[in-house]
PDB file of C-alpha atoms in Angstrom:
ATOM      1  CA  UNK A  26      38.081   0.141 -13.207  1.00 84.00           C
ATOM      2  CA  UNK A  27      37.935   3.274 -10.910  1.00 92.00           C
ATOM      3  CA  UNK A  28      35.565   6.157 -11.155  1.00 96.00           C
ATOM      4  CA  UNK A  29      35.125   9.139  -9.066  1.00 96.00           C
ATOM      5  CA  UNK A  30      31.999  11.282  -8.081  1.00 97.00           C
ATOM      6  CA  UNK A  31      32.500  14.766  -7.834  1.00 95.00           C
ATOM      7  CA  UNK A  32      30.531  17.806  -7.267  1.00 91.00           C
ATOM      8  CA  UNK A  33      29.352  19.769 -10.175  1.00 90.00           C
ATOM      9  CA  UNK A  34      31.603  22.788 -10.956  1.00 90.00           C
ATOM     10  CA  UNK A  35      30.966  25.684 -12.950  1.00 88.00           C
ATOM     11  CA  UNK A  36      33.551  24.014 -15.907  1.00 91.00           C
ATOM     12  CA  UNK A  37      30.581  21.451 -16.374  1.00 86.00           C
ATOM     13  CA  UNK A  38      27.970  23.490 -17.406  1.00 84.00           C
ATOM     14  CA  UNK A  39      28.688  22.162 -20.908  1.00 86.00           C
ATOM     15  CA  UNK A  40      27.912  19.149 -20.309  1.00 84.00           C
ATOM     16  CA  UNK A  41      24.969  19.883 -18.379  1.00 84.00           C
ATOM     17  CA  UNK A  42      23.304  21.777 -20.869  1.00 81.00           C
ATOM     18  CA  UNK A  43      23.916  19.145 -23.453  1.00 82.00           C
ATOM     19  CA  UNK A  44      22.411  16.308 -21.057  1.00 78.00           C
ATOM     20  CA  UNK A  45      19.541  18.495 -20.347  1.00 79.00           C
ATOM     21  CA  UNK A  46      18.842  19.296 -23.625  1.00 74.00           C
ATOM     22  CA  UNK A  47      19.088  16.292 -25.251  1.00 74.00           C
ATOM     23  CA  UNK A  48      15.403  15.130 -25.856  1.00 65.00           C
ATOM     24  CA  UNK A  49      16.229  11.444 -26.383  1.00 68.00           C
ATOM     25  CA  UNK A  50      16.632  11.890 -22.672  1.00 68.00           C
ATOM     26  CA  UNK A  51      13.318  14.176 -21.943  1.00 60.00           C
ATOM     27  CA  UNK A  52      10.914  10.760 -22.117  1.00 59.00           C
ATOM     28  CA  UNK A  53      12.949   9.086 -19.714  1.00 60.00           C
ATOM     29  CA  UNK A  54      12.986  12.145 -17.360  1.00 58.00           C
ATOM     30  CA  UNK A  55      10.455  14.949 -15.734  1.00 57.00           C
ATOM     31  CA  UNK A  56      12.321  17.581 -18.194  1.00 59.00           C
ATOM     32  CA  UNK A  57      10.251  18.374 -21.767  1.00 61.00           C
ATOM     33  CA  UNK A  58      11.541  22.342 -22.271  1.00 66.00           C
ATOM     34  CA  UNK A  59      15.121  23.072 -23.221  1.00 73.00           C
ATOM     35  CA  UNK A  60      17.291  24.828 -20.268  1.00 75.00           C
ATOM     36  CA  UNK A  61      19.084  27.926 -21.257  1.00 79.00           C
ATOM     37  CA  UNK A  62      22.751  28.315 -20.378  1.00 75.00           C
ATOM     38  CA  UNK A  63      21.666  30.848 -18.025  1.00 72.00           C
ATOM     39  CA  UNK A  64      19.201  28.863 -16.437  1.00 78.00           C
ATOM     40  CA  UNK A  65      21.930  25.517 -15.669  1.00 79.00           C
ATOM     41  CA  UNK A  66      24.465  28.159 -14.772  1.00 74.00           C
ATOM     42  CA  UNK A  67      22.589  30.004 -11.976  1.00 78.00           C
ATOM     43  CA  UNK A  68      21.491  26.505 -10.847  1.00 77.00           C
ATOM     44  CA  UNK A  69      25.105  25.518 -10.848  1.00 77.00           C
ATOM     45  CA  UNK A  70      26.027  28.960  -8.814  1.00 78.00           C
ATOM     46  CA  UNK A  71      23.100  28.618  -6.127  1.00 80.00           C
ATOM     47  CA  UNK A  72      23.038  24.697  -5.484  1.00 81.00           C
ATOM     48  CA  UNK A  73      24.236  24.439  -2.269  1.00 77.00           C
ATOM     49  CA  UNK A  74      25.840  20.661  -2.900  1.00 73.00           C
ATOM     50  CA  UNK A  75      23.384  19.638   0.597  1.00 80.00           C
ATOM     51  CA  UNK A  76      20.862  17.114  -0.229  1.00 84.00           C
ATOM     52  CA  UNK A  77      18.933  18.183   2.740  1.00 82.00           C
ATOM     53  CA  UNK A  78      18.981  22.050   2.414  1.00 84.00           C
ATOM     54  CA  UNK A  79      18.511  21.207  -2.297  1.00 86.00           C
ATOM     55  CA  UNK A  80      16.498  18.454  -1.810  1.00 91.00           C
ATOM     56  CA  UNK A  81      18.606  16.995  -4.782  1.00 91.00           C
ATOM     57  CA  UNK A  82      21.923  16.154  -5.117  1.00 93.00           C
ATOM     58  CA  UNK A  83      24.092  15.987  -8.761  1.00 92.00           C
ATOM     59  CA  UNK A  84      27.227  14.479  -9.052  1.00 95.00           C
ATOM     60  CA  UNK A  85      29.597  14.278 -11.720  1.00 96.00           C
ATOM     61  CA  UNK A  86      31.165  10.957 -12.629  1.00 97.00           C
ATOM     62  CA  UNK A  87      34.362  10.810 -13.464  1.00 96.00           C
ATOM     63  CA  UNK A  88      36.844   7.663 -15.120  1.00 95.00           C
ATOM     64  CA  UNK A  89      40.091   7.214 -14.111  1.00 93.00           C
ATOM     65  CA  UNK A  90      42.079   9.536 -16.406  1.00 94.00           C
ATOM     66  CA  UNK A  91      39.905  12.201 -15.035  1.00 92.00           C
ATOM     67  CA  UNK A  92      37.033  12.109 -18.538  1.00 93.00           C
ATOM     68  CA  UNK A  93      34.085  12.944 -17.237  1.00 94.00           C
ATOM     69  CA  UNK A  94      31.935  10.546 -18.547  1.00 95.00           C
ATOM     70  CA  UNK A  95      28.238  11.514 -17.127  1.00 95.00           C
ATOM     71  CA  UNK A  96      26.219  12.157 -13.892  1.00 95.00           C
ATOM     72  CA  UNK A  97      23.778  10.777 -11.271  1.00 96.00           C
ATOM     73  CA  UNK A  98      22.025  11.992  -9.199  1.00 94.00           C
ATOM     74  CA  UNK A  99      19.187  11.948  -6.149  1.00 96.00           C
ATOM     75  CA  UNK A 100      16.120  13.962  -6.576  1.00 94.00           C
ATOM     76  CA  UNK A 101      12.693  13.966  -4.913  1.00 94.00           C
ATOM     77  CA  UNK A 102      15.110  13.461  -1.876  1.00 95.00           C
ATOM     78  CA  UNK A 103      12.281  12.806   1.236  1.00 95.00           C
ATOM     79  CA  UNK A 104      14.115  13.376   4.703  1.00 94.00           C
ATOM     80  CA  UNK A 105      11.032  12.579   6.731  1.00 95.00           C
ATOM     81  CA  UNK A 106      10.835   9.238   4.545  1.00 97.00           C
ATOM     82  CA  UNK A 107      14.304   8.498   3.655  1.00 97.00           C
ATOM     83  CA  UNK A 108      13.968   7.621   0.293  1.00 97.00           C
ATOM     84  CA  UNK A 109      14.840   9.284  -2.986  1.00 97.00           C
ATOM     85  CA  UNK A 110      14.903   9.228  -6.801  1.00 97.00           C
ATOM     86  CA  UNK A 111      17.852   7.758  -8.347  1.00 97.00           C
ATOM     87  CA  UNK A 112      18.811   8.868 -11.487  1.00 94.00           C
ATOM     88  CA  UNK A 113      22.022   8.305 -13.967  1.00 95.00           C
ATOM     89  CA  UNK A 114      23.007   9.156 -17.330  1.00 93.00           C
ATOM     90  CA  UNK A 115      26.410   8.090 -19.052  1.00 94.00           C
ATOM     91  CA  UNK A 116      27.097  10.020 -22.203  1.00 92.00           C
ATOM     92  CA  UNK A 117      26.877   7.985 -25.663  1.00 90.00           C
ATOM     93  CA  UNK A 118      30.715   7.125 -26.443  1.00 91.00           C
ATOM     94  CA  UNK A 119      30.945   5.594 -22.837  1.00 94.00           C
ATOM     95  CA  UNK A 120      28.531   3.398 -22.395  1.00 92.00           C
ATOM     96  CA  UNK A 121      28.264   0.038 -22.710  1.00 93.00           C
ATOM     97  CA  UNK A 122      32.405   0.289 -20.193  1.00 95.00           C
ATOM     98  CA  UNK A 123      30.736  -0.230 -16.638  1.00 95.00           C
ATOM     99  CA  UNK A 124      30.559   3.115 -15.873  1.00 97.00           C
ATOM    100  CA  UNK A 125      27.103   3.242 -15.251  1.00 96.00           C
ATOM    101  CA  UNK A 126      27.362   0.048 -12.867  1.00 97.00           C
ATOM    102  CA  UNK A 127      30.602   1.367 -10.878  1.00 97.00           C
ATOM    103  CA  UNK A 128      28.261   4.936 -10.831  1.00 97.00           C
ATOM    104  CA  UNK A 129      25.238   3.187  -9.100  1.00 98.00           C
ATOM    105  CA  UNK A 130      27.548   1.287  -7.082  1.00 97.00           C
ATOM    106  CA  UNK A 131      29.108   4.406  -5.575  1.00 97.00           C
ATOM    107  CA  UNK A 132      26.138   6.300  -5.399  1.00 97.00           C
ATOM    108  CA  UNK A 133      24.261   3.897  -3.064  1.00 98.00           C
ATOM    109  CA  UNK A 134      26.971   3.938  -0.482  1.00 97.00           C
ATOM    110  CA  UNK A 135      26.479   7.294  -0.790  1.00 96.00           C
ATOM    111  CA  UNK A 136      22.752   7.536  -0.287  1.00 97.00           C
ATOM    112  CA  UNK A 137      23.537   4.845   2.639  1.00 97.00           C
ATOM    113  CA  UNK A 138      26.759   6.314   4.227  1.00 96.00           C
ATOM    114  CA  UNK A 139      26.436  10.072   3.821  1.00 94.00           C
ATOM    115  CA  UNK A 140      22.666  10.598   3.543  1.00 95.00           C
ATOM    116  CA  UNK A 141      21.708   7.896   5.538  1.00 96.00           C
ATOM    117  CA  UNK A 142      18.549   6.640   3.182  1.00 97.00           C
ATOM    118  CA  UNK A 143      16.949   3.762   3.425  1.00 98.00           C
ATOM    119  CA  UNK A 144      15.635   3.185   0.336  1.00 98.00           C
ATOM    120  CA  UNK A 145      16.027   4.437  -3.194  1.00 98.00           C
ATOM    121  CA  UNK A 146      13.851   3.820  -6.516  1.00 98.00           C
ATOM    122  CA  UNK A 147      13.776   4.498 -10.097  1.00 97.00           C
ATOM    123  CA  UNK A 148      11.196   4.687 -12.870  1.00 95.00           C
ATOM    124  CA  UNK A 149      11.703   3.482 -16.160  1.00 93.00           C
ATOM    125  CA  UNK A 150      10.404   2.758 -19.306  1.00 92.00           C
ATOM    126  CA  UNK A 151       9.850  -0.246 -19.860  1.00 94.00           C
ATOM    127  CA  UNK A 152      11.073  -0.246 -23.331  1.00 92.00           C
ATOM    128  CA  UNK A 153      14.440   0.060 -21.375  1.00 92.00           C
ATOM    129  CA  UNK A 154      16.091  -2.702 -21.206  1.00 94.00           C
ATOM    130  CA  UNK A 155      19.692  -1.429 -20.458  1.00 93.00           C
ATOM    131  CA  UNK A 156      18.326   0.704 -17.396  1.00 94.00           C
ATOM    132  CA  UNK A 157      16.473  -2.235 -16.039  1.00 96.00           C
ATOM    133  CA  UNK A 158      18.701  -4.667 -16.433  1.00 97.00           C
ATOM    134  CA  UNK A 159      21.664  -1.977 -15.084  1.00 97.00           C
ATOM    135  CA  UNK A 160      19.130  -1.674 -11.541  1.00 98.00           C
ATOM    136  CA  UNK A 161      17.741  -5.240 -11.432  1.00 98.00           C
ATOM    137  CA  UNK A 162      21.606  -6.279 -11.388  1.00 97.00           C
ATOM    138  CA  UNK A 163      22.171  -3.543  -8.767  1.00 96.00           C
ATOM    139  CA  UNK A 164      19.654  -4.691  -6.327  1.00 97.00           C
ATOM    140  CA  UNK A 165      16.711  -3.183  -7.758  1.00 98.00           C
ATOM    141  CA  UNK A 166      13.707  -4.943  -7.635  1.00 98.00           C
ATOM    142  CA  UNK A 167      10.445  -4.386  -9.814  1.00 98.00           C
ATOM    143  CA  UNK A 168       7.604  -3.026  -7.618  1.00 98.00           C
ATOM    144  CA  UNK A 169       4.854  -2.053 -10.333  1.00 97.00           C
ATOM    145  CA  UNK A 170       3.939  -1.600 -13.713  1.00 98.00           C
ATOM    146  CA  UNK A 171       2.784   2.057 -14.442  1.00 96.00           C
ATOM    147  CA  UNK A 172       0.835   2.232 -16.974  1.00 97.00           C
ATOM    148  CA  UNK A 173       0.450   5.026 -19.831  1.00 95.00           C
ATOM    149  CA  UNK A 174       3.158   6.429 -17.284  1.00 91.00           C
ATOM    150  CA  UNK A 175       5.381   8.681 -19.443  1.00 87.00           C
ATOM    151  CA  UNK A 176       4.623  10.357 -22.715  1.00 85.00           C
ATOM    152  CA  UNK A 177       7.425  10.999 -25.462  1.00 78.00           C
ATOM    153  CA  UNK A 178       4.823  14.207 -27.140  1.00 78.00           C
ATOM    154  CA  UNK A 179       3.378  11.265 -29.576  1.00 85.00           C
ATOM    155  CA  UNK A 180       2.691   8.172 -27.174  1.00 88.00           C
ATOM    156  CA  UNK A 181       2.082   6.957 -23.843  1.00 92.00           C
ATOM    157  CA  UNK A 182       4.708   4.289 -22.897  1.00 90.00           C
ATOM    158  CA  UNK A 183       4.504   1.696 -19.558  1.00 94.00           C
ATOM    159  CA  UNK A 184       7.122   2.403 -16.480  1.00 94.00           C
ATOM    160  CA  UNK A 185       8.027   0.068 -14.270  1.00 97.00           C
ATOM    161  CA  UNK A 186       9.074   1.258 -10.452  1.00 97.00           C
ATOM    162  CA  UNK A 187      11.718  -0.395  -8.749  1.00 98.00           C
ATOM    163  CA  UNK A 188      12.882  -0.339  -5.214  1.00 98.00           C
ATOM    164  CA  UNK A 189      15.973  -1.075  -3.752  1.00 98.00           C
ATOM    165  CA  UNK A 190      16.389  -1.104  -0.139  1.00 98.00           C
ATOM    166  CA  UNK A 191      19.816   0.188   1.274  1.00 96.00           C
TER     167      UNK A 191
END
């Protein structure tokens, strides 16, 4: 199986506002407010696709009749540090295909080849199982437990950090 990362265009601003607004997705993220179509487009139109100059990076993934089947990205991108958020989300009727492995795969040789980092992490629930077992099996390791770490409106859950060095 082939994928493809891609830069986000202005024909995906569907799909980001549906991934954005989807709040099954808001306790696993830093987002809790809906984005207007406005909003997504003019961040479409004024990202400048430079992790360095954004400080975040989105890419599109892509399967290999050209379906675009979700995104990652890096955020919290540190340049002093050289580490960065990783984060990935593969729409509902493709998961559970390896997309989201071949995705991580890709997008550490990209956070090692092109932006040169030397480590990335993630934080996730830890009612999570696919996302922890995706990282641990991608060279993830569990760093800490944080506790009471991310709230769903109703209830504090547990994160755990992981760390993967590059």
């Amino acid at each position: 199986m082939n994928i493809r990362l891609r830069a986000i265009e202005p024909e995906d601003l569907d799909l980001l506002y549906q991934i954005e607004n989807d709040t099954r997705l808001w306790n696993v993220g830093a987002t809790n407010v809906p984005y207007s179509r406005y909003t997504l487009h003019d961040y479409i139109a004024t990202s400048s696709d430079d992790v360095f100059a954004d400080r975040q990076v989105r890419l599109v993934v892509e399967n290999e009749q050209g379906e675009t089947v979700g995104i990652v990205d890096l955020v919290r991108f540190e340049p002093q540090h050289q580490r960065a958020e990783a984060g990935i989300v593969i729409m509902q009727p493709h998961r559970r295909k390896g997309y989201a492995k071949k995705a991580l795969e890709q997008l550490c040789d990209y956070a090692l080849r092109v932006v040169h980092l030397h480590q990335l992490y993630v934080v996730v629930s830890e009612d999570n199982t696919a996302a922890l077992q995706l990282f641990g099996n991608n060279g993830f390791e569990r760093q800490a437990v944080l506790r009471e770490w991310l709230f769903d409106g109703k209830n504090y859950h547990n994160a755990v950090m992981m760390q993967r060095f590059l």
